[in-house]
XYZ file of C-alpha atoms in Angstrom:
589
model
C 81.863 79.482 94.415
C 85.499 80.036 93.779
C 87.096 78.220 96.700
C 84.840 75.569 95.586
C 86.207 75.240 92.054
C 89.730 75.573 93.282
C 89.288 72.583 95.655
C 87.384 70.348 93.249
C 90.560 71.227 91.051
C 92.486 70.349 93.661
C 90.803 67.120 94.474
C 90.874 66.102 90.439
C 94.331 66.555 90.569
C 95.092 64.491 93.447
C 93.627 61.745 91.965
C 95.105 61.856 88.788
C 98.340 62.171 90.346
C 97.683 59.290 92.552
C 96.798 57.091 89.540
C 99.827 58.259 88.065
C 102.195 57.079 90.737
C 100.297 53.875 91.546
C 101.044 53.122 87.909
C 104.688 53.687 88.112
C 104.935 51.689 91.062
C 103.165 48.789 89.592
C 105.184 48.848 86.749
C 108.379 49.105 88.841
C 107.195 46.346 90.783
C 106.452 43.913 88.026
C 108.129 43.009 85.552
C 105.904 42.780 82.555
C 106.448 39.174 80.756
C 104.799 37.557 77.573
C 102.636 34.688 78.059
C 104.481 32.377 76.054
C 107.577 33.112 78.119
C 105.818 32.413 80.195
C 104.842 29.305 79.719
C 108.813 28.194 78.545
C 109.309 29.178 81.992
C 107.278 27.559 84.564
C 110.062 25.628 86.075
C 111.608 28.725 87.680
C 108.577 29.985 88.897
C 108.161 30.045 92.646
C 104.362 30.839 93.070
C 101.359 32.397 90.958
C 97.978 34.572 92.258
C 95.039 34.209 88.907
C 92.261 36.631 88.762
C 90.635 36.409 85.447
C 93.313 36.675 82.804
C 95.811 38.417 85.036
C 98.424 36.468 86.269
C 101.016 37.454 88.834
C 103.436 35.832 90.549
C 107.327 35.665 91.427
C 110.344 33.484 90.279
C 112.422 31.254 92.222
C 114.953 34.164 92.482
C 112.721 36.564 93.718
C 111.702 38.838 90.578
C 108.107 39.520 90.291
C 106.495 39.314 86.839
C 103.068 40.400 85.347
C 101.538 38.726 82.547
C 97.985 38.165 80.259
C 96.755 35.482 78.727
C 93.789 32.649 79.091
C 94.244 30.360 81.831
C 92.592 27.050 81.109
C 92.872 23.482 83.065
C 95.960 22.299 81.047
C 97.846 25.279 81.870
C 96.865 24.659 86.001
C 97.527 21.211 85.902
C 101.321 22.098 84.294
C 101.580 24.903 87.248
C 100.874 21.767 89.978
C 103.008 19.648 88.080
C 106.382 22.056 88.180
C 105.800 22.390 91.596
C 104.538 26.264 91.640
C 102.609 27.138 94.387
C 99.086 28.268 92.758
C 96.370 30.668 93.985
C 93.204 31.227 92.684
C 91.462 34.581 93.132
C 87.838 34.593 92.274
C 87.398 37.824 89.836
C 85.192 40.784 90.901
C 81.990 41.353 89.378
C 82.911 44.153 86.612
C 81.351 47.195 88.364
C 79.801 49.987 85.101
C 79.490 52.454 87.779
C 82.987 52.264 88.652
C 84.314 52.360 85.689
C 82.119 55.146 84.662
C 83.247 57.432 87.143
C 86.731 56.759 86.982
C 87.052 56.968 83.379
C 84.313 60.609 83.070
C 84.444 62.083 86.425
C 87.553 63.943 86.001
C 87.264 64.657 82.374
C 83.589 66.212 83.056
C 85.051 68.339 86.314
C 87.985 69.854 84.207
C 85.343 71.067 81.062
C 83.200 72.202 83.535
C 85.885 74.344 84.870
C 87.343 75.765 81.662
C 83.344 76.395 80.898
C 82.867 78.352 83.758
C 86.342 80.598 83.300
C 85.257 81.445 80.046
C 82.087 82.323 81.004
C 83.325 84.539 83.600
C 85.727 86.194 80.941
C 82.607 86.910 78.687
C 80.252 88.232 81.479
C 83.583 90.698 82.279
C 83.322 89.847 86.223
C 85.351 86.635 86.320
C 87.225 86.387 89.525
C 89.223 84.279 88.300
C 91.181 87.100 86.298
C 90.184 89.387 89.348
C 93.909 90.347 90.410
C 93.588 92.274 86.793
C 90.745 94.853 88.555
C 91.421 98.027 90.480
C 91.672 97.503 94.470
C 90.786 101.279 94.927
C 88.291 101.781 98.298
C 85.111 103.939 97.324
C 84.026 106.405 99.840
C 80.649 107.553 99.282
C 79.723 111.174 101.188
C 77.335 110.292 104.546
C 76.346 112.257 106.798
C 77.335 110.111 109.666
C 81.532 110.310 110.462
C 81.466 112.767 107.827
C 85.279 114.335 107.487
C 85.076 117.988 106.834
C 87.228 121.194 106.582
C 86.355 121.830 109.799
C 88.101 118.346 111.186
C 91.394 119.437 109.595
C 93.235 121.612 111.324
C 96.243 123.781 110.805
C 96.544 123.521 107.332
C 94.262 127.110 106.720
C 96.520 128.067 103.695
C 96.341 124.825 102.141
C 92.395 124.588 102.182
C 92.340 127.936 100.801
C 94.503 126.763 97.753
C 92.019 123.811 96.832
C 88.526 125.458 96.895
C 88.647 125.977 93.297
C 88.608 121.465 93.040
C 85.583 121.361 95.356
C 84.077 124.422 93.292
C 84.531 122.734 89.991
C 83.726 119.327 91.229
C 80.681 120.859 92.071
C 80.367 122.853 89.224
C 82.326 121.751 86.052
C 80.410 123.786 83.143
C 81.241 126.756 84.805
C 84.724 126.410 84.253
C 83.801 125.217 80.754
C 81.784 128.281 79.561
C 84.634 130.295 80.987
C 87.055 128.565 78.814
C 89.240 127.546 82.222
C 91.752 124.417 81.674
C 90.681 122.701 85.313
C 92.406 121.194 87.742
C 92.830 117.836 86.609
C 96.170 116.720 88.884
C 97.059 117.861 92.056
C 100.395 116.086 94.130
C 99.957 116.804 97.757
C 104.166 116.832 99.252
C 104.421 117.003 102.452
C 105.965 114.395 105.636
C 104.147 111.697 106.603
C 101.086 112.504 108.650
C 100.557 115.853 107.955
C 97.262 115.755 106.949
C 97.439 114.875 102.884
C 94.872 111.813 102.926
C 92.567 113.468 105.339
C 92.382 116.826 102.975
C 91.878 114.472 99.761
C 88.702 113.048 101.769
C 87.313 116.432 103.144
C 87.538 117.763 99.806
C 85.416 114.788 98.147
C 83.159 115.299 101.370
C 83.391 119.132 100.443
C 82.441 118.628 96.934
C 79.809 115.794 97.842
C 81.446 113.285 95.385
C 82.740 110.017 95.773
C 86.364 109.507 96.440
C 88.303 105.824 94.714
C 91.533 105.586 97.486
C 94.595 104.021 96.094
C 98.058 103.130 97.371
C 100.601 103.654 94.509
C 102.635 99.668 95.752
C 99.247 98.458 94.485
C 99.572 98.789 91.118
C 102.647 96.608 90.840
C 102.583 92.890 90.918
C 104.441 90.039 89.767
C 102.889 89.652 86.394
C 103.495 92.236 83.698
C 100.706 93.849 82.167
C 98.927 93.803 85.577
C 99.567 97.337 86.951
C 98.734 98.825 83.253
C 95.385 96.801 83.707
C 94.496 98.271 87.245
C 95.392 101.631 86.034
C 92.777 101.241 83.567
C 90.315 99.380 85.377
C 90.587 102.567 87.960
C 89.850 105.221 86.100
C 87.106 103.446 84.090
C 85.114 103.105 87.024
C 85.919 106.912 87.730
C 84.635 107.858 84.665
C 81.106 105.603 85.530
C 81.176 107.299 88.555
C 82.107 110.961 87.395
C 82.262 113.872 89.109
C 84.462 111.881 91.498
C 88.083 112.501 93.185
C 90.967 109.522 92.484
C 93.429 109.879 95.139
C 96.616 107.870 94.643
C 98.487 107.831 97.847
C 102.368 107.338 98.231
C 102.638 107.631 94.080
C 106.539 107.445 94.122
C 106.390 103.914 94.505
C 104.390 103.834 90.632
C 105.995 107.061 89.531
C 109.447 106.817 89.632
C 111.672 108.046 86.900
C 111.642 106.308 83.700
C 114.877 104.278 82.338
C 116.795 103.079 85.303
C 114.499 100.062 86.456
C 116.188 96.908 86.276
C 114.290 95.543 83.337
C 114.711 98.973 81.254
C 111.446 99.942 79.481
C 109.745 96.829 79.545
C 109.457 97.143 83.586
C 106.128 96.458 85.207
C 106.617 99.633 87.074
C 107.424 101.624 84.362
C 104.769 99.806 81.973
C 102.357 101.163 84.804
C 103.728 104.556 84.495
C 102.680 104.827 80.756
C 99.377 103.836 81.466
C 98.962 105.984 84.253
C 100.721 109.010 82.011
C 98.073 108.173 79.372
C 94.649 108.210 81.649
C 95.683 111.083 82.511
C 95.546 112.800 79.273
C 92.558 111.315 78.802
C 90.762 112.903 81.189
C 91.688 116.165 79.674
C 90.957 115.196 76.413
C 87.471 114.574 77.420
C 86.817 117.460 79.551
C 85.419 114.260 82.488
C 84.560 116.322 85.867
C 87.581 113.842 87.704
C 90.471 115.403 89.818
C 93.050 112.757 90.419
C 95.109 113.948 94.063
C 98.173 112.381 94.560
C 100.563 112.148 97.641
C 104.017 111.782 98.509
C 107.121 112.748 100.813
C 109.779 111.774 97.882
C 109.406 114.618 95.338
C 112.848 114.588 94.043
C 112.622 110.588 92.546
C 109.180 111.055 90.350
C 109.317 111.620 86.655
C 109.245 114.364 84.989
C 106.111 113.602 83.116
C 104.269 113.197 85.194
C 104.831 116.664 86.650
C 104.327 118.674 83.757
C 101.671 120.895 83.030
C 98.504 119.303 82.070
C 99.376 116.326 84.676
C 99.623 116.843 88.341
C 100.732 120.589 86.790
C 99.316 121.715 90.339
C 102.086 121.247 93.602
C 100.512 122.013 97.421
C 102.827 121.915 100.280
C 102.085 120.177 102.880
C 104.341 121.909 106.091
C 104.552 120.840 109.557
C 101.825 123.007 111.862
C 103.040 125.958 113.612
C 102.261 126.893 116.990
C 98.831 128.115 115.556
C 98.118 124.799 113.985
C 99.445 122.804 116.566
C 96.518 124.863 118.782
C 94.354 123.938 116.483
C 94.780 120.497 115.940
C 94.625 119.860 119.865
C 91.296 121.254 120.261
C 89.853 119.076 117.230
C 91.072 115.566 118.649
C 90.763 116.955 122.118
C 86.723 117.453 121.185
C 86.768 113.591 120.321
C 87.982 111.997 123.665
C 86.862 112.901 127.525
C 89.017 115.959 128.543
C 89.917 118.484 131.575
C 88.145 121.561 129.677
C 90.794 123.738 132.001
C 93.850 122.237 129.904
C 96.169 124.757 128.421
C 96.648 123.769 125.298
C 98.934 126.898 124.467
C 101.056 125.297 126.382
C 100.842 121.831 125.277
C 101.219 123.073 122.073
C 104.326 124.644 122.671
C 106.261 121.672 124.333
C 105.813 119.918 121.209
C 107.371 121.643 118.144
C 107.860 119.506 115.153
C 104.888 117.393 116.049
C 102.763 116.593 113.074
C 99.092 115.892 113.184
C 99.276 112.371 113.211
C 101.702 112.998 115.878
C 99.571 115.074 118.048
C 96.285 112.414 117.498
C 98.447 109.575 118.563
C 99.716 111.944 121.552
C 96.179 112.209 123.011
C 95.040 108.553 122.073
C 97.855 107.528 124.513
C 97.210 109.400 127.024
C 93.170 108.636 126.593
C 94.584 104.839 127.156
C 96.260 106.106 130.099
C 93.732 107.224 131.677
C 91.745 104.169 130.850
C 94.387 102.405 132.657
C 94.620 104.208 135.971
C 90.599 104.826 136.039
C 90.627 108.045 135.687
C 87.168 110.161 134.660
C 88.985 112.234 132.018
C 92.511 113.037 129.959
C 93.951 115.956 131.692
C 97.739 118.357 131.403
C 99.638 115.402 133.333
C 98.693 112.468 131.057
C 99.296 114.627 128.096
C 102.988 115.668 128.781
C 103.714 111.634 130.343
C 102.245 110.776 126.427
C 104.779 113.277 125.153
C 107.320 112.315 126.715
C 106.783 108.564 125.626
C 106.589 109.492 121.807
C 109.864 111.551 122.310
C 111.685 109.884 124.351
C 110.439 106.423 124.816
C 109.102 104.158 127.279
C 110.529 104.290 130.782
C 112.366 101.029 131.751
C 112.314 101.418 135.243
C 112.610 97.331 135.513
C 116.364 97.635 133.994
C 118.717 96.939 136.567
C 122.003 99.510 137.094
C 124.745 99.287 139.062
C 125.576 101.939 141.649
C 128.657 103.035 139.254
C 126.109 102.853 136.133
C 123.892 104.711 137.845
C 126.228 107.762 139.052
C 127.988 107.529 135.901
C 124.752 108.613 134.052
C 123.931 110.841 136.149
C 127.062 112.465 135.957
C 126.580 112.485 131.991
C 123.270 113.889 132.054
C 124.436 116.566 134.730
C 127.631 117.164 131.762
C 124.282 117.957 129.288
C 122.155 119.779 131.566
C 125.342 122.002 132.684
C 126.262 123.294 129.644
C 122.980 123.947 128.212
C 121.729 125.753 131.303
C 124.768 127.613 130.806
C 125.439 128.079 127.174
C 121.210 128.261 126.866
C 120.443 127.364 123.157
C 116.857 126.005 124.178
C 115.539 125.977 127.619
C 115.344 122.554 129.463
C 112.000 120.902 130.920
C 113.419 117.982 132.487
C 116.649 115.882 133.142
C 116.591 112.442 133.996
C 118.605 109.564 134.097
C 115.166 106.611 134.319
C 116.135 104.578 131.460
C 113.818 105.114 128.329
C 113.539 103.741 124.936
C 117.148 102.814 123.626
C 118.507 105.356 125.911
C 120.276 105.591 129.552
C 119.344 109.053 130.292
C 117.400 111.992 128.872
C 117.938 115.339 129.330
C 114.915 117.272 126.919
C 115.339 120.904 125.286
C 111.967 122.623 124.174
C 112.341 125.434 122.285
C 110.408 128.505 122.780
C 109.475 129.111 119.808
C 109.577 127.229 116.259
C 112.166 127.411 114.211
C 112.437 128.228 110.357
C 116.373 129.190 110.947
C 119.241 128.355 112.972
C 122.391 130.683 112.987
C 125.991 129.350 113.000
C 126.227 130.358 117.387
C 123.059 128.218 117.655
C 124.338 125.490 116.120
C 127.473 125.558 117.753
C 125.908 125.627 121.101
C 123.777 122.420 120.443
C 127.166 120.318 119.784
C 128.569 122.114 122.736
C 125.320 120.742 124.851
C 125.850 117.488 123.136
C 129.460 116.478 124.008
C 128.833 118.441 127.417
C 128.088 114.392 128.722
C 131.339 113.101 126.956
C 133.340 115.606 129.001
C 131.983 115.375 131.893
C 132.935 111.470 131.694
C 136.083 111.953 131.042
C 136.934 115.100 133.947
C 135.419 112.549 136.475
C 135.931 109.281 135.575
C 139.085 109.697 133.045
C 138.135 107.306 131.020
C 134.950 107.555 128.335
C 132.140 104.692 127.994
C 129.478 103.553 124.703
C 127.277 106.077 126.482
C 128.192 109.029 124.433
C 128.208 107.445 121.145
C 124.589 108.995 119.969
C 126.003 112.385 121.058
C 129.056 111.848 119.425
C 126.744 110.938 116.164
C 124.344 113.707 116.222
C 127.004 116.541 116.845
C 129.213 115.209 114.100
C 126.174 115.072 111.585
C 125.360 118.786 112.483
C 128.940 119.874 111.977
C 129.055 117.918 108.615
C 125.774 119.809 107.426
C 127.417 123.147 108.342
C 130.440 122.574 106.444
C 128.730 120.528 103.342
C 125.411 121.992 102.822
C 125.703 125.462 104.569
C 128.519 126.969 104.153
C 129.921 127.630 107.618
C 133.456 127.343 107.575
C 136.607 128.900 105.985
C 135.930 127.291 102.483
C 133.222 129.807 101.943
C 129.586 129.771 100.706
C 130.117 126.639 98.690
C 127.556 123.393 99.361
C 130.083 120.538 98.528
C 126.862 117.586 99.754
C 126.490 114.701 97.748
C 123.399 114.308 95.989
C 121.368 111.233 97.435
C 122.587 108.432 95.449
C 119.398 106.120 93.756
C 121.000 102.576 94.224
C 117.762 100.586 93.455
C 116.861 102.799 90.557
C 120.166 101.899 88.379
C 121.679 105.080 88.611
C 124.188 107.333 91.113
C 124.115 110.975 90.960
C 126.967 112.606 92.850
C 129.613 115.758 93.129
C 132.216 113.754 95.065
C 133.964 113.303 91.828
C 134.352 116.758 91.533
C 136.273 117.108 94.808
C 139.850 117.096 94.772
C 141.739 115.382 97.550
C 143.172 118.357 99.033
C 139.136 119.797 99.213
C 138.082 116.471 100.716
C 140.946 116.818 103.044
C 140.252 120.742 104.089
C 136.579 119.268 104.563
C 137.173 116.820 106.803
C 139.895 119.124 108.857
C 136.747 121.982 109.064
C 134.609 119.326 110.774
C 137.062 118.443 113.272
C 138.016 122.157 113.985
C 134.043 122.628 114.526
C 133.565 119.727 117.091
C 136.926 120.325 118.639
C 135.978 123.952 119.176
C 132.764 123.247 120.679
C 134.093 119.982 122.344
C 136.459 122.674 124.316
C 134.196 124.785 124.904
C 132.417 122.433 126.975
C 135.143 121.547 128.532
C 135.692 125.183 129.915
C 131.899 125.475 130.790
C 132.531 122.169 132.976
C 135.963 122.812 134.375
C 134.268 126.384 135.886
C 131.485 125.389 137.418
C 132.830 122.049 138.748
C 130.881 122.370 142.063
C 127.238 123.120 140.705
C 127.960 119.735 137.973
C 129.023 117.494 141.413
C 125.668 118.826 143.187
C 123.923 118.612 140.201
C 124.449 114.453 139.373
C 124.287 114.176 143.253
C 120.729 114.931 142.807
C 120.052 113.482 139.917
C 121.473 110.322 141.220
C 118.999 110.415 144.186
C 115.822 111.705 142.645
C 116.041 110.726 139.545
C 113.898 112.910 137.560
C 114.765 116.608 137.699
C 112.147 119.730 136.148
C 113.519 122.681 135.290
C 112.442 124.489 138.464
C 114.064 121.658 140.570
C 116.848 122.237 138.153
C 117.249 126.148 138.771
C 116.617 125.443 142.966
C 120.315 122.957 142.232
C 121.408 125.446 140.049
C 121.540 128.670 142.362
């Protein structure tokens, strides 16, 4: 019904611009003349059309004229007798119909459609305000592709810290006759794709309530006043639908701090805020059995009200899995697809630190696809680590065409990275190879043996050794560097910078000179640079250079040592290819 209001509004429209323009044209066309001039000036005219009382015509010079008055014999015998060149047109039978419709039609279509929007307005379902209402998805618990605890994996701490929602979703007057405040806000912080939507929708699954999904960009439109309205609309259908979970997902882009939009307080996006601020006091107010769960990776940039207690007063961290929960989350998505039941997922899970959930799903749904592809009966421990090896290091480009000196010259970088990290050993390497992949030339891949949580000063130095290990070994063999290094040369010059800004390890001591992130788009810069002398900035910059020259060197003499195993080394490389590490300790020894 509404795409057939708009185009009979359209259609109306038309015509009545149509009529418009035909009218201008006309009246550009003719020139509109009295009948008595007329008449005084029949000896210039050229030639005349009648129809009725309408007479047109044009002047010996060319200028049309329009003019009204009752033609009678005289007046055609004086046309015949100046000479003017007359044509009768017999008139039209005046047509009520016609006339009707042209004159009503439109008039009738327009109060028809101002009836109708009102009516909508009253009944309070008009679509034609309908960008005003909430765009939140309802989930209602099934039993069919019902998402449970059990389906999310490696987040065992986490689930533990929201039973109490699902236990007073499920039972709200027991925290009442205890006297508990309960959890009424809850911001989920973690990366993207660790798991924060799929908890929000196990715990309304959990709880057996229904669960209103909203992105926080939705709230914010064009038209001021509309994100305020949405907010409302939301939680008013909450409340109808009560217990019930709201979960508002990526909220910085609604809860930013106050005071530095562009438009100062009377921003839609901070006009949204208020609203949102308010509802949520409301729901405390009246004790409503509603838990709103928010998510987001930008902590740092939401306001401060909306944190406080009483609010989202309730913070869960959302961490990347550990080898435990990397286990875990194999086996779940593993259960989903066809699978070798002999794969060792221990091992998997260890080539693949820093690998989120969605990470690992997306892992297995390649190689599934994979498998599809070369028609095999089921996803086994080769597909896997080829799908690994895509997401990390990209798609091999094995239709890219290198030059024999390309070629050697990459291999010799790669040997330069595979040298000094066999050598200097801050992670163990699985494979060196010099098949173009992704945006690179060559790949040469480190996988720790176990995660992470801290990395010493020697550790880091070693990884900028490994990294400008393929710099040097360009320049010892071909004395003269290429573009190749320039990632290396990036990454290695970030790390030092973090080790002399942010942790402390230089001569300047235990002092974290970083700049704050600075908000550009939020009307405001927050930064310590202006509390840096000159002389500081300059012993800065001087303790980065000593750190990548040190290491830089350091390479160098790893390189310079053990010339003949790097020559024997990229000689390999350069006819295989693709080395594994046991390949790469057989060259090696």
């Amino acid at each position: 019904m509404k795409y057939i209001l708009i185009w009979l509004l359209i259609f109306v429209g038309s015509i009545l611009v149509y009529r418009a323009i035909v009218d201008v044209q006309q009246k550009q066309k003719f020139e509109s003349l009295s009948f008595t001039d007329f008449i005084n000036k029949l000896e210039n005219v050229d030639e005349v059309k009648i129809r009725g009382n309408k007479i047109e015509g044009s002047f010996k010079d060319g200028k049309a004229f329009r003019t009204y008055g009752l033609v009678e014999w005289e007046l055609i015998k004086k046309l015949y007798e100046s000479g003017v060149r007359v044509n009768i047109i017999p008139e039209e039978k005046p047509s009520i119909l016609r006339d009707i419709l042209i004159a009503w039609v439109p008039t009738l279509l327009i109060i028809f459609l101002i009836f109708s929007f009102i009516r909508g307005v009253e009944r309070g379902n008009a679509r034609a305000i309908s960008f005003t209402r909430s765009k939140a998805k309802v989930f209602v618990p099934k039993k069919e592709n019902k998402i449970t605890f059990d389906d999310v994996a490696g987040l065992d701490e986490v689930k533990q810290e929201v039973k109490d929602i699902i236990d007073y979703l499920k039972n709200p007057d027991k925290f009442k006759d205890f006297g508990i405040r309960p959890p009424k806000g809850v911001i989920f912080i973690g990366p993207p794709g660790s798991g924060k939507t799929l908890l929000a929708k196990a715990i309304a699954n959990e709880a057996g309530v229904p669960f209103f999904y909203e992105v926080g960009s939705s709230f914010i439109e064009l038209f001021v006043g509309v994100g305020s309205a949405r907010v409302r609309d939301l939680f008013e259908k909450a409340r109808k639908n009560a217990p019930c979970i709201i979960f508002i997902d990526e909220i910085d882009a609604v809860g930013r701090g106050r005071g530095t939009g562009l438009g100062g307080g009377h921003d839609e996006r901070e006009q949204t805020l208020n609203q949102l601020l308010v509802e949520l006091d409301g729901i405390e107010s009246r004790g409503e059995p509603i838990v709103v769960i928010a998510a987001t990776n930008r902590p740092d940039i939401l306001d401060s009200a909306l944190l406080r207690p009483g609010r989202f007063d309730r913070k869960i961290y959302f961490p990347l899995p550990d080898l435990k929960g990397r286990i875990e989350i194999l086996k779940v998505h593993l259960k989903r697809v066809k699978a070798d039941p002999n794969i060792d997922v221990e091992k998997i899970a260890k080539s693949i630190p820093g690998f989120s959930g969605a990470d690992i799903e997306s892992m297995i749904n390649d190689a599934a696809i994979m498998a599809i592809r070369e028609k095999k009966n089921f996803i086994d421990e080769e597909l896997l680590m080829r799908a690994r090896d895509k997401m990390i290091m990209g798609v091999e480009r094995k239709g890219i065409y290198l030059t024999e000196e390309q070629k050697r010259r990459i291999a010799y970088h790669e040997a330069g990275h595979a040298l000094v990290a066999k050598i200097e050993g801050p992670d163990p390497i699985e494979k060196v190879s010099i098949i173009p992949r992704g945006r690179a030339l060559g790949v040469t891949l480190q996988v720790p043996e176990e995660d992470r949580y801290i990395m010493d000063k020697e550790y880091l130095m070693k990884k900028v050794s490994v990294l400008l290990g393929g710099l040097v070994s360009e320049e010892l063999f071909f004395n003269n560097p290429s573009t190749g290094a320039a990632d290396d040369i990036e990454k290695s010059t970030e790390i030092a910078r973090k080790m002399v800004y942010e942790w402390g390890m230089s001569s300047l001591g235990p002092i974290a000179f970083k700049s704050k992130e600075e908000y550009i788009f939020l009307g405001r810069e927050i930064s310590r640079t202006e509390t840096i002398s000159e002389e500081t900035a300059r012993k800065l910059d001087e303790e980065v250079r000593n750190i990548i020259l040190t290491c830089y060197n350091r390479a160098k003499t790893i390189i310079s040592d053990n010339v003949d195993k790097l020559h024997k080394l990229a000689k390999e490389l350069f006819e295989k290819e693709t080395l594994t590490a046991k390949e790469l300790d057989a060259v090696l020894s």
